[in-house]
Amino acid sequence: MSEIFKSHLEKFIEINEEEFAGILPFFQIKKVRKKENLLVEGQICKSHYFVLKGCLRKFFINKKGIEQTTEFAIENWWITDNFAYERGLSTEFYIQAVENSEILIINRQSQEKLLIEYPKMERYFRFIYQRAYAASQLRIKYLYDLTKEEFYNHLCESQPEFVQRIPQYLVASFLGFTPEYLSEIRNKKRS
Amino acid sequence: MSEIFKSHLEKFIEINEEEFAGILPFFQIKKVRKKENLLVEGQICKSHYFVLKGCLRKFFINKKGIEQTTEFAIENWWITDNFAYERGLSTEFYIQAVENSEILIINRQSQEKLLIEYPKMERYFRFIYQRAYAASQLRIKYLYDLTKEEFYNHLCESQPEFVQRIPQYLVASFLGFTPEYLSEIRNKKRS
């Protein structure tokens, strides 16, 4: 499993066997079962999660008491409540496994230590945050610019495998509509 | 002016006079006048802007033909269309000066060269993107969770100086409502 992480790192930085052997102990490898929570609202957000296999999602409970999914992480993506993680604060989010998953976990102190001992990991995380930031800027534009139905159509075109893979009630939770309304839209698309 | 940038860098990394003298030539210093455009929809996004003094904003023209502001950058913040900047693509955004401003400009090739010649700048930009990403994740939560009026109230409480500083029609453009509706809300708050 750790080979997946090494291949991923090599997309961004050069890393030899010895360095990788030094880096790996900073992480804990964990298997999580579908629907298992890694983080719960009100907890201090201590960890940063990397998906080796499977899928995680981040959501909060909105004022109507409904789960609003704001983010998914599939293979080779990181996920956490970054604001709370960096500051050691309690979170307003949940992070939950969408599928049985295998993940790497690092905590803030270890991540900081890793960056100091292996400065090339600064370059790696710079790329990771840069890419994540660019994606979230696009997302903000879509939230302003597209209706929910347009955003769904955009997702189907840009990420067809993702839309197929994720249970439809979670796609609905991400888009901010009811599963019933999503069914309606899907039927409209088919007809 | 460049001393402002040095002080800013020192919040994140240690940097001596000699290093700073080597780093500064990667940037161009520019004065821009209020309402001057630095980037226009359709152009290749080649530059990354850092505000030394003043304020920039990023907006796009929405389907109704209205300017939708998605981001402001005041002193010590970076701004660009990151997705287009990293990939050398044309942008869907405008970047415009809100006030007479002094800025640093770097282009993608120079930024990459800077990171290679001065690896400690990897650490600096890692912090910058990390902070920006955390802020945009919060923003996404607000876009899902708060009504426009609630978001305005939140802004007034969390960033009172910012709300005072920015012209009200731009605060309205950021919130996605008309200046008239903003006036109504402001009057309601006062009464």
PDB file of N, CA and C in Angstrom, chain B residues 7-102:
ATOM      1  N   SER B   7       9.448  42.177   5.476  1.00  0.00           N
ATOM      2  CA  SER B   7       8.812  41.938   6.788  1.00  0.00           C
ATOM      3  C   SER B   7       7.773  40.831   6.690  1.00  0.00           C
ATOM      4  N   HIS B   8       7.043  40.865   5.572  1.00  0.00           N
ATOM      5  CA  HIS B   8       6.020  39.829   5.362  1.00  0.00           C
ATOM      6  C   HIS B   8       6.667  38.443   5.265  1.00  0.00           C
ATOM      7  N   LEU B   9       7.725  38.320   4.473  1.00  0.00           N
ATOM      8  CA  LEU B   9       8.419  37.030   4.332  1.00  0.00           C
ATOM      9  C   LEU B   9       8.912  36.526   5.685  1.00  0.00           C
ATOM     10  N   GLU B  10       9.397  37.460   6.495  1.00  0.00           N
ATOM     11  CA  GLU B  10       9.971  37.080   7.794  1.00  0.00           C
ATOM     12  C   GLU B  10       8.938  36.526   8.773  1.00  0.00           C
ATOM     13  N   LYS B  11       7.663  36.740   8.461  1.00  0.00           N
ATOM     14  CA  LYS B  11       6.634  36.111   9.308  1.00  0.00           C
ATOM     15  C   LYS B  11       6.610  34.597   9.093  1.00  0.00           C
ATOM     16  N   PHE B  12       7.161  34.152   7.957  1.00  0.00           N
ATOM     17  CA  PHE B  12       7.070  32.735   7.585  1.00  0.00           C
ATOM     18  C   PHE B  12       8.418  32.024   7.543  1.00  0.00           C
ATOM     19  N   ILE B  13       9.449  32.749   7.124  1.00  0.00           N
ATOM     20  CA  ILE B  13      10.772  32.130   6.981  1.00  0.00           C
ATOM     21  C   ILE B  13      11.855  33.101   7.455  1.00  0.00           C
ATOM     22  N   GLU B  14      13.016  32.540   7.772  1.00  0.00           N
ATOM     23  CA  GLU B  14      14.160  33.392   8.085  1.00  0.00           C
ATOM     24  C   GLU B  14      14.848  33.773   6.790  1.00  0.00           C
ATOM     25  N   ILE B  15      15.160  35.032   6.660  1.00  0.00           N
ATOM     26  CA  ILE B  15      15.748  35.489   5.406  1.00  0.00           C
ATOM     27  C   ILE B  15      16.727  36.627   5.704  1.00  0.00           C
ATOM     28  N   ASN B  16      17.962  36.524   5.180  1.00  0.00           N
ATOM     29  CA  ASN B  16      18.920  37.592   5.459  1.00  0.00           C
ATOM     30  C   ASN B  16      18.959  38.604   4.303  1.00  0.00           C
ATOM     31  N   GLU B  17      19.707  39.678   4.513  1.00  0.00           N
ATOM     32  CA  GLU B  17      19.743  40.777   3.528  1.00  0.00           C
ATOM     33  C   GLU B  17      20.195  40.278   2.154  1.00  0.00           C
ATOM     34  N   GLU B  18      21.208  39.398   2.185  1.00  0.00           N
ATOM     35  CA  GLU B  18      21.782  38.912   0.929  1.00  0.00           C
ATOM     36  C   GLU B  18      20.764  38.072   0.146  1.00  0.00           C
ATOM     37  N   GLU B  19      20.075  37.194   0.879  1.00  0.00           N
ATOM     38  CA  GLU B  19      19.045  36.375   0.227  1.00  0.00           C
ATOM     39  C   GLU B  19      17.931  37.262  -0.333  1.00  0.00           C
ATOM     40  N   PHE B  20      17.524  38.232   0.475  1.00  0.00           N
ATOM     41  CA  PHE B  20      16.433  39.096   0.020  1.00  0.00           C
ATOM     42  C   PHE B  20      16.841  39.867  -1.233  1.00  0.00           C
ATOM     43  N   ALA B  21      18.097  40.301  -1.251  1.00  0.00           N
ATOM     44  CA  ALA B  21      18.610  41.009  -2.430  1.00  0.00           C
ATOM     45  C   ALA B  21      18.598  40.090  -3.659  1.00  0.00           C
ATOM     46  N   GLY B  22      18.752  38.793  -3.443  1.00  0.00           N
ATOM     47  CA  GLY B  22      18.699  37.844  -4.557  1.00  0.00           C
ATOM     48  C   GLY B  22      17.272  37.535  -5.007  1.00  0.00           C
ATOM     49  N   ILE B  23      16.354  37.596  -4.038  1.00  0.00           N
ATOM     50  CA  ILE B  23      14.954  37.235  -4.319  1.00  0.00           C
ATOM     51  C   ILE B  23      14.200  38.375  -5.028  1.00  0.00           C
ATOM     52  N   LEU B  24      14.476  39.600  -4.587  1.00  0.00           N
ATOM     53  CA  LEU B  24      13.697  40.747  -5.064  1.00  0.00           C
ATOM     54  C   LEU B  24      13.675  40.901  -6.603  1.00  0.00           C
ATOM     55  N   PRO B  25      14.813  40.670  -7.303  1.00  0.00           N
ATOM     56  CA  PRO B  25      14.786  40.857  -8.766  1.00  0.00           C
ATOM     57  C   PRO B  25      13.848  39.896  -9.521  1.00  0.00           C
ATOM     58  N   PHE B  26      13.331  38.872  -8.847  1.00  0.00           N
ATOM     59  CA  PHE B  26      12.363  37.996  -9.506  1.00  0.00           C
ATOM     60  C   PHE B  26      11.005  38.703  -9.677  1.00  0.00           C
ATOM     61  N   PHE B  27      10.846  39.802  -8.944  1.00  0.00           N
ATOM     62  CA  PHE B  27       9.566  40.516  -8.951  1.00  0.00           C
ATOM     63  C   PHE B  27       9.697  41.867  -9.648  1.00  0.00           C
ATOM     64  N   GLN B  28       8.571  42.271 -10.194  1.00  0.00           N
ATOM     65  CA  GLN B  28       8.484  43.623 -10.745  1.00  0.00           C
ATOM     66  C   GLN B  28       7.597  44.422  -9.789  1.00  0.00           C
ATOM     67  N   ILE B  29       8.009  45.653  -9.474  1.00  0.00           N
ATOM     68  CA  ILE B  29       7.153  46.507  -8.632  1.00  0.00           C
ATOM     69  C   ILE B  29       6.335  47.401  -9.558  1.00  0.00           C
ATOM     70  N   LYS B  30       5.072  47.534  -9.299  1.00  0.00           N
ATOM     71  CA  LYS B  30       4.216  48.317 -10.199  1.00  0.00           C
ATOM     72  C   LYS B  30       3.195  49.125  -9.401  1.00  0.00           C
ATOM     73  N   LYS B  31       2.955  50.350  -9.880  1.00  0.00           N
ATOM     74  CA  LYS B  31       1.859  51.141  -9.307  1.00  0.00           C
ATOM     75  C   LYS B  31       0.654  50.999 -10.224  1.00  0.00           C
ATOM     76  N   VAL B  32      -0.491  50.754  -9.663  1.00  0.00           N
ATOM     77  CA  VAL B  32      -1.707  50.696 -10.484  1.00  0.00           C
ATOM     78  C   VAL B  32      -2.728  51.690  -9.944  1.00  0.00           C
ATOM     79  N   ARG B  33      -3.447  52.261 -10.884  1.00  0.00           N
ATOM     80  CA  ARG B  33      -4.440  53.265 -10.483  1.00  0.00           C
ATOM     81  C   ARG B  33      -5.782  52.580 -10.234  1.00  0.00           C
ATOM     82  N   LYS B  34      -6.557  53.178  -9.360  1.00  0.00           N
ATOM     83  CA  LYS B  34      -7.919  52.711  -9.058  1.00  0.00           C
ATOM     84  C   LYS B  34      -8.671  52.388 -10.352  1.00  0.00           C
ATOM     85  N   LYS B  35      -9.286  51.256 -10.413  1.00  0.00           N
ATOM     86  CA  LYS B  35     -10.090  50.750 -11.553  1.00  0.00           C
ATOM     87  C   LYS B  35      -9.250  50.246 -12.728  1.00  0.00           C
ATOM     88  N   GLU B  36      -7.917  50.322 -12.610  1.00  0.00           N
ATOM     89  CA  GLU B  36      -7.077  49.772 -13.683  1.00  0.00           C
ATOM     90  C   GLU B  36      -7.157  48.236 -13.639  1.00  0.00           C
ATOM     91  N   ASN B  37      -7.273  47.635 -14.833  1.00  0.00           N
ATOM     92  CA  ASN B  37      -7.305  46.171 -14.916  1.00  0.00           C
ATOM     93  C   ASN B  37      -5.902  45.592 -15.061  1.00  0.00           C
ATOM     94  N   LEU B  38      -5.602  44.601 -14.249  1.00  0.00           N
ATOM     95  CA  LEU B  38      -4.328  43.880 -14.390  1.00  0.00           C
ATOM     96  C   LEU B  38      -4.523  42.641 -15.249  1.00  0.00           C
ATOM     97  N   LEU B  39      -5.725  42.122 -15.242  1.00  0.00           N
ATOM     98  CA  LEU B  39      -6.043  40.907 -16.001  1.00  0.00           C
ATOM     99  C   LEU B  39      -7.469  41.070 -16.523  1.00  0.00           C
ATOM    100  N   VAL B  40      -7.660  40.606 -17.769  1.00  0.00           N
ATOM    101  CA  VAL B  40      -8.964  40.757 -18.415  1.00  0.00           C
ATOM    102  C   VAL B  40      -9.399  39.381 -18.934  1.00  0.00           C
ATOM    103  N   GLU B  41     -10.685  39.085 -18.809  1.00  0.00           N
ATOM    104  CA  GLU B  41     -11.261  37.826 -19.301  1.00  0.00           C
ATOM    105  C   GLU B  41     -10.746  37.506 -20.705  1.00  0.00           C
ATOM    106  N   GLY B  42     -10.314  36.278 -20.904  1.00  0.00           N
ATOM    107  CA  GLY B  42      -9.850  35.867 -22.234  1.00  0.00           C
ATOM    108  C   GLY B  42      -8.329  35.909 -22.379  1.00  0.00           C
ATOM    109  N   GLN B  43      -7.664  36.710 -21.523  1.00  0.00           N
ATOM    110  CA  GLN B  43      -6.189  36.764 -21.574  1.00  0.00           C
ATOM    111  C   GLN B  43      -5.583  35.511 -20.938  1.00  0.00           C
ATOM    112  N   ILE B  44      -4.376  35.158 -21.387  1.00  0.00           N
ATOM    113  CA  ILE B  44      -3.612  34.127 -20.693  1.00  0.00           C
ATOM    114  C   ILE B  44      -3.205  34.698 -19.330  1.00  0.00           C
ATOM    115  N   CYS B  45      -3.445  33.943 -18.277  1.00  0.00           N
ATOM    116  CA  CYS B  45      -3.101  34.417 -16.926  1.00  0.00           C
ATOM    117  C   CYS B  45      -1.643  34.077 -16.642  1.00  0.00           C
ATOM    118  N   LYS B  46      -0.783  35.070 -16.778  1.00  0.00           N
ATOM    119  CA  LYS B  46       0.660  34.821 -16.656  1.00  0.00           C
ATOM    120  C   LYS B  46       1.238  35.230 -15.310  1.00  0.00           C
ATOM    121  N   SER B  47       0.475  36.017 -14.541  1.00  0.00           N
ATOM    122  CA  SER B  47       1.094  36.668 -13.371  1.00  0.00           C
ATOM    123  C   SER B  47       0.387  36.386 -12.060  1.00  0.00           C
ATOM    124  N   HIS B  48       1.155  36.517 -11.025  1.00  0.00           N
ATOM    125  CA  HIS B  48       0.706  36.365  -9.645  1.00  0.00           C
ATOM    126  C   HIS B  48       0.989  37.708  -8.976  1.00  0.00           C
ATOM    127  N   TYR B  49      -0.001  38.278  -8.284  1.00  0.00           N
ATOM    128  CA  TYR B  49       0.101  39.638  -7.770  1.00  0.00           C
ATOM    129  C   TYR B  49       0.121  39.638  -6.245  1.00  0.00           C
ATOM    130  N   PHE B  50       1.035  40.418  -5.693  1.00  0.00           N
ATOM    131  CA  PHE B  50       1.126  40.574  -4.241  1.00  0.00           C
ATOM    132  C   PHE B  50       0.896  42.049  -3.911  1.00  0.00           C
ATOM    133  N   VAL B  51      -0.013  42.308  -2.976  1.00  0.00           N
ATOM    134  CA  VAL B  51      -0.362  43.702  -2.660  1.00  0.00           C
ATOM    135  C   VAL B  51       0.550  44.255  -1.564  1.00  0.00           C
ATOM    136  N   LEU B  52       1.355  45.258  -1.917  1.00  0.00           N
ATOM    137  CA  LEU B  52       2.181  45.974  -0.944  1.00  0.00           C
ATOM    138  C   LEU B  52       1.341  47.038  -0.247  1.00  0.00           C
ATOM    139  N   LYS B  53       0.507  47.691  -1.051  1.00  0.00           N
ATOM    140  CA  LYS B  53      -0.315  48.794  -0.532  1.00  0.00           C
ATOM    141  C   LYS B  53      -1.528  48.911  -1.431  1.00  0.00           C
ATOM    142  N   GLY B  54      -2.699  49.012  -0.841  1.00  0.00           N
ATOM    143  CA  GLY B  54      -3.907  49.172  -1.640  1.00  0.00           C
ATOM    144  C   GLY B  54      -4.768  47.928  -1.611  1.00  0.00           C
ATOM    145  N   CYS B  55      -5.533  47.753  -2.669  1.00  0.00           N
ATOM    146  CA  CYS B  55      -6.504  46.654  -2.699  1.00  0.00           C
ATOM    147  C   CYS B  55      -6.825  46.272  -4.148  1.00  0.00           C
ATOM    148  N   LEU B  56      -6.827  44.989  -4.417  1.00  0.00           N
ATOM    149  CA  LEU B  56      -7.240  44.464  -5.724  1.00  0.00           C
ATOM    150  C   LEU B  56      -8.487  43.594  -5.516  1.00  0.00           C
ATOM    151  N   ARG B  57      -9.219  43.389  -6.589  1.00  0.00           N
ATOM    152  CA  ARG B  57     -10.325  42.428  -6.508  1.00  0.00           C
ATOM    153  C   ARG B  57     -10.352  41.570  -7.764  1.00  0.00           C
ATOM    154  N   LYS B  58     -10.954  40.410  -7.635  1.00  0.00           N
ATOM    155  CA  LYS B  58     -11.111  39.493  -8.760  1.00  0.00           C
ATOM    156  C   LYS B  58     -12.595  39.337  -9.004  1.00  0.00           C
ATOM    157  N   PHE B  59     -13.025  39.415 -10.239  1.00  0.00           N
ATOM    158  CA  PHE B  59     -14.447  39.224 -10.538  1.00  0.00           C
ATOM    159  C   PHE B  59     -14.626  38.574 -11.893  1.00  0.00           C
ATOM    160  N   PHE B  60     -15.829  38.053 -12.118  1.00  0.00           N
ATOM    161  CA  PHE B  60     -16.179  37.590 -13.458  1.00  0.00           C
ATOM    162  C   PHE B  60     -17.519  38.206 -13.820  1.00  0.00           C
ATOM    163  N   ILE B  61     -17.814  38.212 -15.115  1.00  0.00           N
ATOM    164  CA  ILE B  61     -19.108  38.733 -15.563  1.00  0.00           C
ATOM    165  C   ILE B  61     -20.073  37.552 -15.606  1.00  0.00           C
ATOM    166  N   ASN B  62     -21.106  37.609 -14.790  1.00  0.00           N
ATOM    167  CA  ASN B  62     -22.019  36.456 -14.729  1.00  0.00           C
ATOM    168  C   ASN B  62     -23.014  36.463 -15.897  1.00  0.00           C
ATOM    169  N   LYS B  63     -23.872  35.441 -15.907  1.00  0.00           N
ATOM    170  CA  LYS B  63     -24.775  35.270 -17.060  1.00  0.00           C
ATOM    171  C   LYS B  63     -25.734  36.445 -17.236  1.00  0.00           C
ATOM    172  N   LYS B  64     -25.983  37.167 -16.157  1.00  0.00           N
ATOM    173  CA  LYS B  64     -26.860  38.352 -16.256  1.00  0.00           C
ATOM    174  C   LYS B  64     -26.074  39.586 -16.700  1.00  0.00           C
ATOM    175  N   GLY B  65     -24.757  39.411 -16.938  1.00  0.00           N
ATOM    176  CA  GLY B  65     -23.938  40.550 -17.364  1.00  0.00           C
ATOM    177  C   GLY B  65     -23.471  41.417 -16.204  1.00  0.00           C
ATOM    178  N   ILE B  66     -23.616  40.876 -14.984  1.00  0.00           N
ATOM    179  CA  ILE B  66     -23.245  41.648 -13.787  1.00  0.00           C
ATOM    180  C   ILE B  66     -21.882  41.190 -13.271  1.00  0.00           C
ATOM    181  N   GLU B  67     -21.075  42.147 -12.780  1.00  0.00           N
ATOM    182  CA  GLU B  67     -19.770  41.803 -12.201  1.00  0.00           C
ATOM    183  C   GLU B  67     -19.965  41.074 -10.870  1.00  0.00           C
ATOM    184  N   GLN B  68     -19.514  39.839 -10.808  1.00  0.00           N
ATOM    185  CA  GLN B  68     -19.573  39.083  -9.557  1.00  0.00           C
ATOM    186  C   GLN B  68     -18.167  39.019  -8.971  1.00  0.00           C
ATOM    187  N   THR B  69     -17.945  39.741  -7.877  1.00  0.00           N
ATOM    188  CA  THR B  69     -16.637  39.725  -7.212  1.00  0.00           C
ATOM    189  C   THR B  69     -16.509  38.454  -6.392  1.00  0.00           C
ATOM    190  N   THR B  70     -15.399  37.735  -6.548  1.00  0.00           N
ATOM    191  CA  THR B  70     -15.220  36.499  -5.776  1.00  0.00           C
ATOM    192  C   THR B  70     -14.121  36.636  -4.724  1.00  0.00           C
ATOM    193  N   GLU B  71     -13.285  37.661  -4.842  1.00  0.00           N
ATOM    194  CA  GLU B  71     -12.120  37.737  -3.950  1.00  0.00           C
ATOM    195  C   GLU B  71     -11.599  39.174  -3.881  1.00  0.00           C
ATOM    196  N   PHE B  72     -11.116  39.552  -2.720  1.00  0.00           N
ATOM    197  CA  PHE B  72     -10.363  40.796  -2.572  1.00  0.00           C
ATOM    198  C   PHE B  72      -8.972  40.442  -2.078  1.00  0.00           C
ATOM    199  N   ALA B  73      -7.990  41.273  -2.400  1.00  0.00           N
ATOM    200  CA  ALA B  73      -6.657  41.128  -1.800  1.00  0.00           C
ATOM    201  C   ALA B  73      -6.228  42.490  -1.290  1.00  0.00           C
ATOM    202  N   ILE B  74      -6.028  42.577   0.031  1.00  0.00           N
ATOM    203  CA  ILE B  74      -5.466  43.803   0.600  1.00  0.00           C
ATOM    204  C   ILE B  74      -3.993  43.534   0.927  1.00  0.00           C
ATOM    205  N   GLU B  75      -3.367  44.433   1.659  1.00  0.00           N
ATOM    206  CA  GLU B  75      -1.935  44.348   1.953  1.00  0.00           C
ATOM    207  C   GLU B  75      -1.532  42.925   2.418  1.00  0.00           C
ATOM    208  N   ASN B  76      -0.430  42.462   1.865  1.00  0.00           N
ATOM    209  CA  ASN B  76       0.162  41.159   2.243  1.00  0.00           C
ATOM    210  C   ASN B  76      -0.616  39.944   1.756  1.00  0.00           C
ATOM    211  N   TRP B  77      -1.519  40.140   0.789  1.00  0.00           N
ATOM    212  CA  TRP B  77      -2.191  38.989   0.191  1.00  0.00           C
ATOM    213  C   TRP B  77      -1.800  38.866  -1.278  1.00  0.00           C
ATOM    214  N   TRP B  78      -1.801  37.621  -1.730  1.00  0.00           N
ATOM    215  CA  TRP B  78      -1.590  37.299  -3.129  1.00  0.00           C
ATOM    216  C   TRP B  78      -2.933  37.147  -3.825  1.00  0.00           C
ATOM    217  N   ILE B  79      -2.964  37.431  -5.112  1.00  0.00           N
ATOM    218  CA  ILE B  79      -4.186  37.170  -5.873  1.00  0.00           C
ATOM    219  C   ILE B  79      -3.830  36.813  -7.316  1.00  0.00           C
ATOM    220  N   THR B  80      -4.518  35.838  -7.850  1.00  0.00           N
ATOM    221  CA  THR B  80      -4.480  35.536  -9.289  1.00  0.00           C
ATOM    222  C   THR B  80      -5.620  34.556  -9.576  1.00  0.00           C
ATOM    223  N   ASP B  81      -5.781  34.164 -10.820  1.00  0.00           N
ATOM    224  CA  ASP B  81      -6.658  33.040 -11.152  1.00  0.00           C
ATOM    225  C   ASP B  81      -5.740  31.818 -11.122  1.00  0.00           C
ATOM    226  N   ASN B  82      -5.642  31.178  -9.961  1.00  0.00           N
ATOM    227  CA  ASN B  82      -4.608  30.146  -9.774  1.00  0.00           C
ATOM    228  C   ASN B  82      -4.698  29.001 -10.771  1.00  0.00           C
ATOM    229  N   PHE B  83      -5.916  28.597 -11.077  1.00  0.00           N
ATOM    230  CA  PHE B  83      -6.085  27.476 -12.001  1.00  0.00           C
ATOM    231  C   PHE B  83      -5.468  27.816 -13.359  1.00  0.00           C
ATOM    232  N   ALA B  84      -5.790  28.975 -13.868  1.00  0.00           N
ATOM    233  CA  ALA B  84      -5.269  29.397 -15.176  1.00  0.00           C
ATOM    234  C   ALA B  84      -3.768  29.719 -15.093  1.00  0.00           C
ATOM    235  N   TYR B  85      -3.346  30.313 -14.000  1.00  0.00           N
ATOM    236  CA  TYR B  85      -1.938  30.707 -13.810  1.00  0.00           C
ATOM    237  C   TYR B  85      -1.015  29.495 -13.858  1.00  0.00           C
ATOM    238  N   GLU B  86      -1.406  28.445 -13.125  1.00  0.00           N
ATOM    239  CA  GLU B  86      -0.540  27.263 -13.059  1.00  0.00           C
ATOM    240  C   GLU B  86      -0.437  26.529 -14.393  1.00  0.00           C
ATOM    241  N   ARG B  87      -1.519  26.614 -15.153  1.00  0.00           N
ATOM    242  CA  ARG B  87      -1.572  25.858 -16.406  1.00  0.00           C
ATOM    243  C   ARG B  87      -1.334  26.717 -17.640  1.00  0.00           C
ATOM    244  N   GLY B  88      -1.086  28.001 -17.429  1.00  0.00           N
ATOM    245  CA  GLY B  88      -0.869  28.895 -18.571  1.00  0.00           C
ATOM    246  C   GLY B  88      -2.085  28.997 -19.478  1.00  0.00           C
ATOM    247  N   LEU B  89      -3.279  29.016 -18.855  1.00  0.00           N
ATOM    248  CA  LEU B  89      -4.530  29.054 -19.630  1.00  0.00           C
ATOM    249  C   LEU B  89      -5.106  30.468 -19.675  1.00  0.00           C
ATOM    250  N   SER B  90      -6.075  30.660 -20.548  1.00  0.00           N
ATOM    251  CA  SER B  90      -6.787  31.937 -20.556  1.00  0.00           C
ATOM    252  C   SER B  90      -7.764  31.932 -19.378  1.00  0.00           C
ATOM    253  N   THR B  91      -8.069  33.125 -18.908  1.00  0.00           N
ATOM    254  CA  THR B  91      -8.852  33.253 -17.676  1.00  0.00           C
ATOM    255  C   THR B  91     -10.292  33.661 -17.968  1.00  0.00           C
ATOM    256  N   GLU B  92     -11.175  33.356 -17.037  1.00  0.00           N
ATOM    257  CA  GLU B  92     -12.559  33.830 -17.120  1.00  0.00           C
ATOM    258  C   GLU B  92     -12.761  35.024 -16.177  1.00  0.00           C
ATOM    259  N   PHE B  93     -11.667  35.473 -15.564  1.00  0.00           N
ATOM    260  CA  PHE B  93     -11.754  36.514 -14.538  1.00  0.00           C
ATOM    261  C   PHE B  93     -11.140  37.849 -14.978  1.00  0.00           C
ATOM    262  N   TYR B  94     -11.475  38.857 -14.229  1.00  0.00           N
ATOM    263  CA  TYR B  94     -10.791  40.151 -14.275  1.00  0.00           C
ATOM    264  C   TYR B  94     -10.095  40.346 -12.935  1.00  0.00           C
ATOM    265  N   ILE B  95      -8.922  40.982 -12.947  1.00  0.00           N
ATOM    266  CA  ILE B  95      -8.332  41.458 -11.693  1.00  0.00           C
ATOM    267  C   ILE B  95      -8.141  42.959 -11.843  1.00  0.00           C
ATOM    268  N   GLN B  96      -8.688  43.694 -10.891  1.00  0.00           N
ATOM    269  CA  GLN B  96      -8.775  45.154 -11.018  1.00  0.00           C
ATOM    270  C   GLN B  96      -8.398  45.806  -9.689  1.00  0.00           C
ATOM    271  N   ALA B  97      -7.775  46.993  -9.789  1.00  0.00           N
ATOM    272  CA  ALA B  97      -7.440  47.735  -8.578  1.00  0.00           C
ATOM    273  C   ALA B  97      -8.692  48.413  -8.025  1.00  0.00           C
ATOM    274  N   VAL B  98      -8.925  48.226  -6.738  1.00  0.00           N
ATOM    275  CA  VAL B  98     -10.056  48.880  -6.053  1.00  0.00           C
ATOM    276  C   VAL B  98      -9.623  50.268  -5.585  1.00  0.00           C
ATOM    277  N   GLU B  99      -8.330  50.379  -5.244  1.00  0.00           N
ATOM    278  CA  GLU B  99      -7.728  51.653  -4.817  1.00  0.00           C
ATOM    279  C   GLU B  99      -6.436  51.842  -5.605  1.00  0.00           C
ATOM    280  N   ASN B 100      -5.888  53.056  -5.623  1.00  0.00           N
ATOM    281  CA  ASN B 100      -4.522  53.196  -6.132  1.00  0.00           C
ATOM    282  C   ASN B 100      -3.654  52.259  -5.313  1.00  0.00           C
ATOM    283  N   SER B 101      -2.871  51.435  -5.982  1.00  0.00           N
ATOM    284  CA  SER B 101      -2.164  50.366  -5.262  1.00  0.00           C
ATOM    285  C   SER B 101      -0.721  50.233  -5.717  1.00  0.00           C
ATOM    286  N   GLU B 102       0.093  49.640  -4.866  1.00  0.00           N
ATOM    287  CA  GLU B 102       1.443  49.251  -5.259  1.00  0.00           C
ATOM    288  C   GLU B 102       1.550  47.753  -5.066  1.00  0.00           C
TER     289      GLU B 102
END
